[in-house]
Amino acid sequence: MRRHERILELIPQGYRTVKALADYFNVSLMTVYRDVRSMEKKGLLVRKHGMLLLKSEVSEEEVASSQGCDFCSKAIDKRLEVVLRLVSGKVLRACCPHCAFMLIKRLEGSEILSCMTWDFVRLNPINFFSARYVINSEAIPCCTPSVIAFFSEQDAFKFQKGFGGQVMGFEEALSEVPRLMTIPVKVNLSGL
Ligand SMILES: [Zn+2]
Ligand SMILES: [Zn+2]
């Protein structure tokens, strides 16, 4: 249909709501709504927070979000990456478990659908919630205090033997990592 083609041209020009398109074509909201629905079903466009996006724009947006850590903005090394999927459909990425704990703390009530990362020595995907963590060791592959994830408790203790730090589970690490970040640094004011 001719109007469908025009809609695909108009969206990138800023006509991103059903209302804007209805005004443009001078037709009812219902008419445009039906167009949008059928175009959505064909995979031509996507609705996000009430805005209309072309399929190509959505993938661009996803690429943009994968470019840096959602907590510290650092470039992400795939071997340390943590991917958080929220119930809302949003995907957050952290450069390492350290930033993932900071993100989870900041999310508070927001529901997390799933969270995965990589085992530091075995390099296979693991569930972030059931992993073991070595916190604040001498090995600093990314952010400090370093947080390194392992699938097995045994691997975590082996690592701790070599590099120090503390071994803990998800709940404990969730309160410990932000706490370590807020320990006040002693400032010498005597010279002032
Ligand atoms: Zn980060
Ligand atoms: Zn990091």
PDB file of C-alpha atoms and ligand atoms in Angstrom:
ATOM      1  CA  MET A   1       0.000   0.000   0.000  1.00  0.00           C
ATOM      2  CA  ARG A   2       1.217   3.457  -0.954  1.00  0.00           C
ATOM      3  CA  ARG A   3       0.718   4.840   2.560  1.00  0.00           C
ATOM      4  CA  HIS A   4       2.938   2.142   4.052  1.00  0.00           C
ATOM      5  CA  GLU A   5       5.784   3.197   1.803  1.00  0.00           C
ATOM      6  CA  ARG A   6       5.279   6.848   2.743  1.00  0.00           C
ATOM      7  CA  ILE A   7       5.314   5.932   6.437  1.00  0.00           C
ATOM      8  CA  LEU A   8       8.712   4.285   6.005  1.00  0.00           C
ATOM      9  CA  GLU A   9       9.997   7.517   4.447  1.00  0.00           C
ATOM     10  CA  LEU A  10       8.364   9.765   7.052  1.00  0.00           C
ATOM     11  CA  ILE A  11       9.631   8.001  10.186  1.00  0.00           C
ATOM     12  CA  PRO A  12      13.288   9.001   9.686  1.00  0.00           C
ATOM     13  CA  GLN A  13      12.078  12.557   9.006  1.00  0.00           C
ATOM     14  CA  GLY A  14      10.696  12.752  12.534  1.00  0.00           C
ATOM     15  CA  TYR A  15       7.084  11.564  12.136  1.00  0.00           C
ATOM     16  CA  ARG A  16       7.511   9.068  14.924  1.00  0.00           C
ATOM     17  CA  THR A  17       4.065   8.837  16.470  1.00  0.00           C
ATOM     18  CA  VAL A  18       0.708   7.562  15.234  1.00  0.00           C
ATOM     19  CA  LYS A  19      -0.684  11.044  15.928  1.00  0.00           C
ATOM     20  CA  ALA A  20       1.944  12.799  13.799  1.00  0.00           C
ATOM     21  CA  LEU A  21       1.312  10.420  10.913  1.00  0.00           C
ATOM     22  CA  ALA A  22      -2.476  10.725  11.198  1.00  0.00           C
ATOM     23  CA  ASP A  23      -2.119  14.521  11.041  1.00  0.00           C
ATOM     24  CA  TYR A  24       0.189  14.259   8.053  1.00  0.00           C
ATOM     25  CA  PHE A  25      -2.142  12.023   6.020  1.00  0.00           C
ATOM     26  CA  ASN A  26      -5.242  13.714   7.416  1.00  0.00           C
ATOM     27  CA  VAL A  27      -6.779  10.365   8.335  1.00  0.00           C
ATOM     28  CA  SER A  28      -8.019   8.956  11.658  1.00  0.00           C
ATOM     29  CA  LEU A  29      -5.689   7.672  14.368  1.00  0.00           C
ATOM     30  CA  MET A  30      -7.319   4.263  13.953  1.00  0.00           C
ATOM     31  CA  THR A  31      -6.362   4.124  10.278  1.00  0.00           C
ATOM     32  CA  VAL A  32      -2.701   4.863  10.990  1.00  0.00           C
ATOM     33  CA  TYR A  33      -2.766   2.537  13.967  1.00  0.00           C
ATOM     34  CA  ARG A  34      -3.919  -0.306  11.704  1.00  0.00           C
ATOM     35  CA  ASP A  35      -1.133   0.505   9.204  1.00  0.00           C
ATOM     36  CA  VAL A  36       1.440   0.516  11.969  1.00  0.00           C
ATOM     37  CA  ARG A  37       0.192  -2.761  13.366  1.00  0.00           C
ATOM     38  CA  SER A  38       0.382  -4.537  10.028  1.00  0.00           C
ATOM     39  CA  MET A  39       3.820  -3.054   9.286  1.00  0.00           C
ATOM     40  CA  GLU A  40       4.966  -4.163  12.704  1.00  0.00           C
ATOM     41  CA  LYS A  41       3.798  -7.697  11.949  1.00  0.00           C
ATOM     42  CA  LYS A  42       5.785  -7.652   8.693  1.00  0.00           C
ATOM     43  CA  GLY A  43       8.859  -6.615  10.684  1.00  0.00           C
ATOM     44  CA  LEU A  44       9.169  -3.266   8.908  1.00  0.00           C
ATOM     45  CA  LEU A  45       9.063  -1.157  12.041  1.00  0.00           C
ATOM     46  CA  VAL A  46       9.203  -1.346  15.806  1.00  0.00           C
ATOM     47  CA  ARG A  47       7.390   0.596  18.523  1.00  0.00           C
ATOM     48  CA  LYS A  48       9.495   1.610  21.486  1.00  0.00           C
ATOM     49  CA  HIS A  49       8.179   3.760  24.343  1.00  0.00           C
ATOM     50  CA  GLY A  50       5.416   4.991  22.023  1.00  0.00           C
ATOM     51  CA  MET A  51       7.897   6.008  19.314  1.00  0.00           C
ATOM     52  CA  LEU A  52       8.068   4.458  15.858  1.00  0.00           C
ATOM     53  CA  LEU A  53      11.438   3.192  14.737  1.00  0.00           C
ATOM     54  CA  LEU A  54      12.566   1.537  11.532  1.00  0.00           C
ATOM     55  CA  LYS A  55      13.984  -1.950  11.927  1.00  0.00           C
ATOM     56  CA  SER A  56      17.413  -0.647  10.815  1.00  0.00           C
ATOM     57  CA  GLU A  57      17.359   2.098  13.472  1.00  0.00           C
ATOM     58  CA  VAL A  58      16.775  -0.423  16.241  1.00  0.00           C
ATOM     59  CA  SER A  59      19.826  -2.457  15.390  1.00  0.00           C
ATOM     60  CA  GLU A  60      21.877   0.750  15.239  1.00  0.00           C
ATOM     61  CA  GLU A  61      20.688   1.593  18.730  1.00  0.00           C
ATOM     62  CA  GLU A  62      21.689  -1.849  19.974  1.00  0.00           C
ATOM     63  CA  VAL A  63      25.135  -1.502  18.452  1.00  0.00           C
ATOM     64  CA  ALA A  64      25.520   1.855  20.222  1.00  0.00           C
ATOM     65  CA  SER A  65      24.640   0.351  23.591  1.00  0.00           C
ATOM     66  CA  SER A  66      27.181  -2.429  23.152  1.00  0.00           C
ATOM     67  CA  GLN A  67      30.013   0.038  22.641  1.00  0.00           C
ATOM     68  CA  GLY A  68      30.734   0.767  26.280  1.00  0.00           C
ATOM     69  CA  CYS A  69      30.063  -0.202  29.873  1.00  0.00           C
ATOM     70  CA  ASP A  70      26.713   1.123  31.116  1.00  0.00           C
ATOM     71  CA  PHE A  71      28.294   1.983  34.455  1.00  0.00           C
ATOM     72  CA  CYS A  72      31.762   3.421  33.712  1.00  0.00           C
ATOM     73  CA  SER A  73      31.579   3.837  29.888  1.00  0.00           C
ATOM     74  CA  LYS A  74      34.815   1.907  29.405  1.00  0.00           C
ATOM     75  CA  ALA A  75      35.181  -0.201  26.241  1.00  0.00           C
ATOM     76  CA  ILE A  76      34.104  -3.782  26.885  1.00  0.00           C
ATOM     77  CA  ASP A  77      36.449  -6.737  26.691  1.00  0.00           C
ATOM     78  CA  LYS A  78      34.188  -9.638  25.710  1.00  0.00           C
ATOM     79  CA  ARG A  79      35.904 -12.066  28.103  1.00  0.00           C
ATOM     80  CA  LEU A  80      34.872 -10.005  31.144  1.00  0.00           C
ATOM     81  CA  GLU A  81      31.532  -8.728  29.869  1.00  0.00           C
ATOM     82  CA  VAL A  82      28.366  -9.027  31.961  1.00  0.00           C
ATOM     83  CA  VAL A  83      25.013  -8.826  30.158  1.00  0.00           C
ATOM     84  CA  LEU A  84      21.933  -7.874  32.169  1.00  0.00           C
ATOM     85  CA  ARG A  85      18.465  -8.333  30.691  1.00  0.00           C
ATOM     86  CA  LEU A  86      15.668  -6.459  32.413  1.00  0.00           C
ATOM     87  CA  VAL A  87      11.993  -7.423  32.432  1.00  0.00           C
ATOM     88  CA  SER A  88      11.311  -4.185  30.504  1.00  0.00           C
ATOM     89  CA  GLY A  89      13.310  -5.566  27.578  1.00  0.00           C
ATOM     90  CA  LYS A  90      16.246  -3.258  28.201  1.00  0.00           C
ATOM     91  CA  VAL A  91      19.724  -4.761  27.970  1.00  0.00           C
ATOM     92  CA  LEU A  92      22.601  -3.375  30.061  1.00  0.00           C
ATOM     93  CA  ARG A  93      26.245  -4.268  29.617  1.00  0.00           C
ATOM     94  CA  ALA A  94      29.042  -3.994  32.135  1.00  0.00           C
ATOM     95  CA  CYS A  95      32.772  -4.126  31.393  1.00  0.00           C
ATOM     96  CA  CYS A  96      33.340  -6.581  34.274  1.00  0.00           C
ATOM     97  CA  PRO A  97      31.554  -8.022  37.340  1.00  0.00           C
ATOM     98  CA  HIS A  98      32.656  -4.979  39.371  1.00  0.00           C
ATOM     99  CA  CYS A  99      30.524  -2.622  37.273  1.00  0.00           C
ATOM    100  CA  ALA A 100      27.726  -5.217  37.073  1.00  0.00           C
ATOM    101  CA  PHE A 101      27.402  -5.187  40.878  1.00  0.00           C
ATOM    102  CA  MET A 102      27.352  -1.385  40.833  1.00  0.00           C
ATOM    103  CA  LEU A 103      24.633  -1.441  38.143  1.00  0.00           C
ATOM    104  CA  ILE A 104      22.541  -4.018  40.010  1.00  0.00           C
ATOM    105  CA  LYS A 105      22.834  -1.945  43.187  1.00  0.00           C
ATOM    106  CA  ARG A 106      21.704   1.156  41.280  1.00  0.00           C
ATOM    107  CA  LEU A 107      18.747  -0.682  39.677  1.00  0.00           C
ATOM    108  CA  GLU A 108      17.338  -1.456  43.143  1.00  0.00           C
ATOM    109  CA  GLY A 109      13.734  -2.532  42.506  1.00  0.00           C
ATOM    110  CA  SER A 110      13.993  -2.910  38.720  1.00  0.00           C
ATOM    111  CA  GLU A 111      13.437  -6.496  37.782  1.00  0.00           C
ATOM    112  CA  ILE A 112      16.302  -8.364  36.204  1.00  0.00           C
ATOM    113  CA  LEU A 113      15.265 -11.170  33.902  1.00  0.00           C
ATOM    114  CA  SER A 114      18.701 -12.694  33.552  1.00  0.00           C
ATOM    115  CA  CYS A 115      22.332 -11.866  34.002  1.00  0.00           C
ATOM    116  CA  MET A 116      25.234 -13.741  32.499  1.00  0.00           C
ATOM    117  CA  THR A 117      29.005 -13.462  32.445  1.00  0.00           C
ATOM    118  CA  TRP A 118      32.051 -15.625  31.699  1.00  0.00           C
ATOM    119  CA  ASP A 119      34.048 -17.906  33.944  1.00  0.00           C
ATOM    120  CA  PHE A 120      37.451 -16.235  34.282  1.00  0.00           C
ATOM    121  CA  VAL A 121      39.546 -19.378  33.768  1.00  0.00           C
ATOM    122  CA  ARG A 122      37.251 -21.708  31.841  1.00  0.00           C
ATOM    123  CA  LEU A 123      35.818 -18.979  29.575  1.00  0.00           C
ATOM    124  CA  ASN A 124      32.336 -20.492  29.414  1.00  0.00           C
ATOM    125  CA  PRO A 125      29.103 -18.554  30.029  1.00  0.00           C
ATOM    126  CA  ILE A 126      27.818 -18.642  33.607  1.00  0.00           C
ATOM    127  CA  ASN A 127      24.816 -17.378  35.534  1.00  0.00           C
ATOM    128  CA  PHE A 128      25.849 -14.207  37.365  1.00  0.00           C
ATOM    129  CA  PHE A 129      23.585 -14.923  40.352  1.00  0.00           C
ATOM    130  CA  SER A 130      25.041 -18.329  41.137  1.00  0.00           C
ATOM    131  CA  ALA A 131      28.699 -17.555  40.399  1.00  0.00           C
ATOM    132  CA  ARG A 132      31.489 -17.348  42.991  1.00  0.00           C
ATOM    133  CA  TYR A 133      33.509 -14.158  43.168  1.00  0.00           C
ATOM    134  CA  VAL A 134      37.044 -13.297  44.163  1.00  0.00           C
ATOM    135  CA  ILE A 135      36.894  -9.699  45.371  1.00  0.00           C
ATOM    136  CA  ASN A 136      39.766  -7.260  45.802  1.00  0.00           C
ATOM    137  CA  SER A 137      42.575  -9.585  44.727  1.00  0.00           C
ATOM    138  CA  GLU A 138      45.907  -8.462  43.278  1.00  0.00           C
ATOM    139  CA  ALA A 139      44.751  -9.461  39.799  1.00  0.00           C
ATOM    140  CA  ILE A 140      43.146  -6.415  38.195  1.00  0.00           C
ATOM    141  CA  PRO A 141      41.879  -7.305  34.713  1.00  0.00           C
ATOM    142  CA  CYS A 142      39.508  -4.300  34.630  1.00  0.00           C
ATOM    143  CA  CYS A 143      38.044  -2.047  37.372  1.00  0.00           C
ATOM    144  CA  THR A 144      39.190  -1.783  41.018  1.00  0.00           C
ATOM    145  CA  PRO A 145      38.540  -3.242  43.488  1.00  0.00           C
ATOM    146  CA  SER A 146      38.637  -6.157  41.087  1.00  0.00           C
ATOM    147  CA  VAL A 147      35.791  -8.659  40.991  1.00  0.00           C
ATOM    148  CA  ILE A 148      36.434 -11.930  39.188  1.00  0.00           C
ATOM    149  CA  ALA A 149      33.756 -14.532  38.458  1.00  0.00           C
ATOM    150  CA  PHE A 150      34.058 -18.307  38.627  1.00  0.00           C
ATOM    151  CA  PHE A 151      31.547 -21.080  38.154  1.00  0.00           C
ATOM    152  CA  SER A 152      32.991 -23.307  40.851  1.00  0.00           C
ATOM    153  CA  GLU A 153      33.944 -22.472  44.402  1.00  0.00           C
ATOM    154  CA  GLN A 154      37.013 -24.666  43.983  1.00  0.00           C
ATOM    155  CA  ASP A 155      38.336 -22.542  41.097  1.00  0.00           C
ATOM    156  CA  ALA A 156      37.659 -19.383  43.114  1.00  0.00           C
ATOM    157  CA  PHE A 157      39.685 -20.655  46.088  1.00  0.00           C
ATOM    158  CA  LYS A 158      42.509 -21.817  43.816  1.00  0.00           C
ATOM    159  CA  PHE A 159      42.647 -18.340  42.326  1.00  0.00           C
ATOM    160  CA  GLN A 160      42.553 -16.739  45.761  1.00  0.00           C
ATOM    161  CA  LYS A 161      45.572 -18.803  46.794  1.00  0.00           C
ATOM    162  CA  GLY A 162      47.614 -17.200  44.046  1.00  0.00           C
ATOM    163  CA  PHE A 163      46.230 -13.672  44.032  1.00  0.00           C
ATOM    164  CA  GLY A 164      44.668 -13.044  47.435  1.00  0.00           C
ATOM    165  CA  GLY A 165      41.315 -11.351  47.931  1.00  0.00           C
ATOM    166  CA  GLN A 166      38.099 -12.768  49.365  1.00  0.00           C
ATOM    167  CA  VAL A 167      35.818 -15.463  47.969  1.00  0.00           C
ATOM    168  CA  MET A 168      32.085 -14.753  48.175  1.00  0.00           C
ATOM    169  CA  GLY A 169      28.719 -15.490  46.621  1.00  0.00           C
ATOM    170  CA  PHE A 170      26.375 -13.087  44.834  1.00  0.00           C
ATOM    171  CA  GLU A 171      24.502 -11.654  47.840  1.00  0.00           C
ATOM    172  CA  GLU A 172      27.621 -10.974  49.840  1.00  0.00           C
ATOM    173  CA  ALA A 173      29.442  -9.445  46.887  1.00  0.00           C
ATOM    174  CA  LEU A 174      26.435  -7.233  46.135  1.00  0.00           C
ATOM    175  CA  SER A 175      26.814  -5.507  49.476  1.00  0.00           C
ATOM    176  CA  GLU A 176      30.618  -5.671  49.614  1.00  0.00           C
ATOM    177  CA  VAL A 177      31.536  -4.193  46.210  1.00  0.00           C
ATOM    178  CA  PRO A 178      29.617  -0.890  46.615  1.00  0.00           C
ATOM    179  CA  ARG A 179      30.875  -0.701  50.218  1.00  0.00           C
ATOM    180  CA  LEU A 180      34.510  -0.966  49.084  1.00  0.00           C
ATOM    181  CA  MET A 181      33.799   1.842  46.626  1.00  0.00           C
ATOM    182  CA  THR A 182      32.632   4.209  49.360  1.00  0.00           C
ATOM    183  CA  ILE A 183      35.326   3.649  51.992  1.00  0.00           C
ATOM    184  CA  PRO A 184      36.516   7.175  52.716  1.00  0.00           C
ATOM    185  CA  VAL A 185      40.114   7.902  51.764  1.00  0.00           C
ATOM    186  CA  LYS A 186      42.064   9.520  54.576  1.00  0.00           C
ATOM    187  CA  VAL A 187      43.058  13.006  53.546  1.00  0.00           C
ATOM    188  CA  ASN A 188      45.964  14.749  55.233  1.00  0.00           C
ATOM    189  CA  LEU A 189      44.768  18.258  56.045  1.00  0.00           C
ATOM    190  CA  SER A 190      47.713  19.258  58.226  1.00  0.00           C
ATOM    191  CA  GLY A 191      49.406  21.135  55.390  1.00  0.00           C
ATOM    192  CA  LEU A 192      46.413  23.431  54.829  1.00  0.00           C
TER     193      LEU A 192
HETATM  194 ZN    ZN B   1      32.553  -0.579  33.790  1.00  0.00          ZN
HETATM  195 ZN    ZN B   2      35.332  -3.005  34.612  1.00  0.00          ZN
END
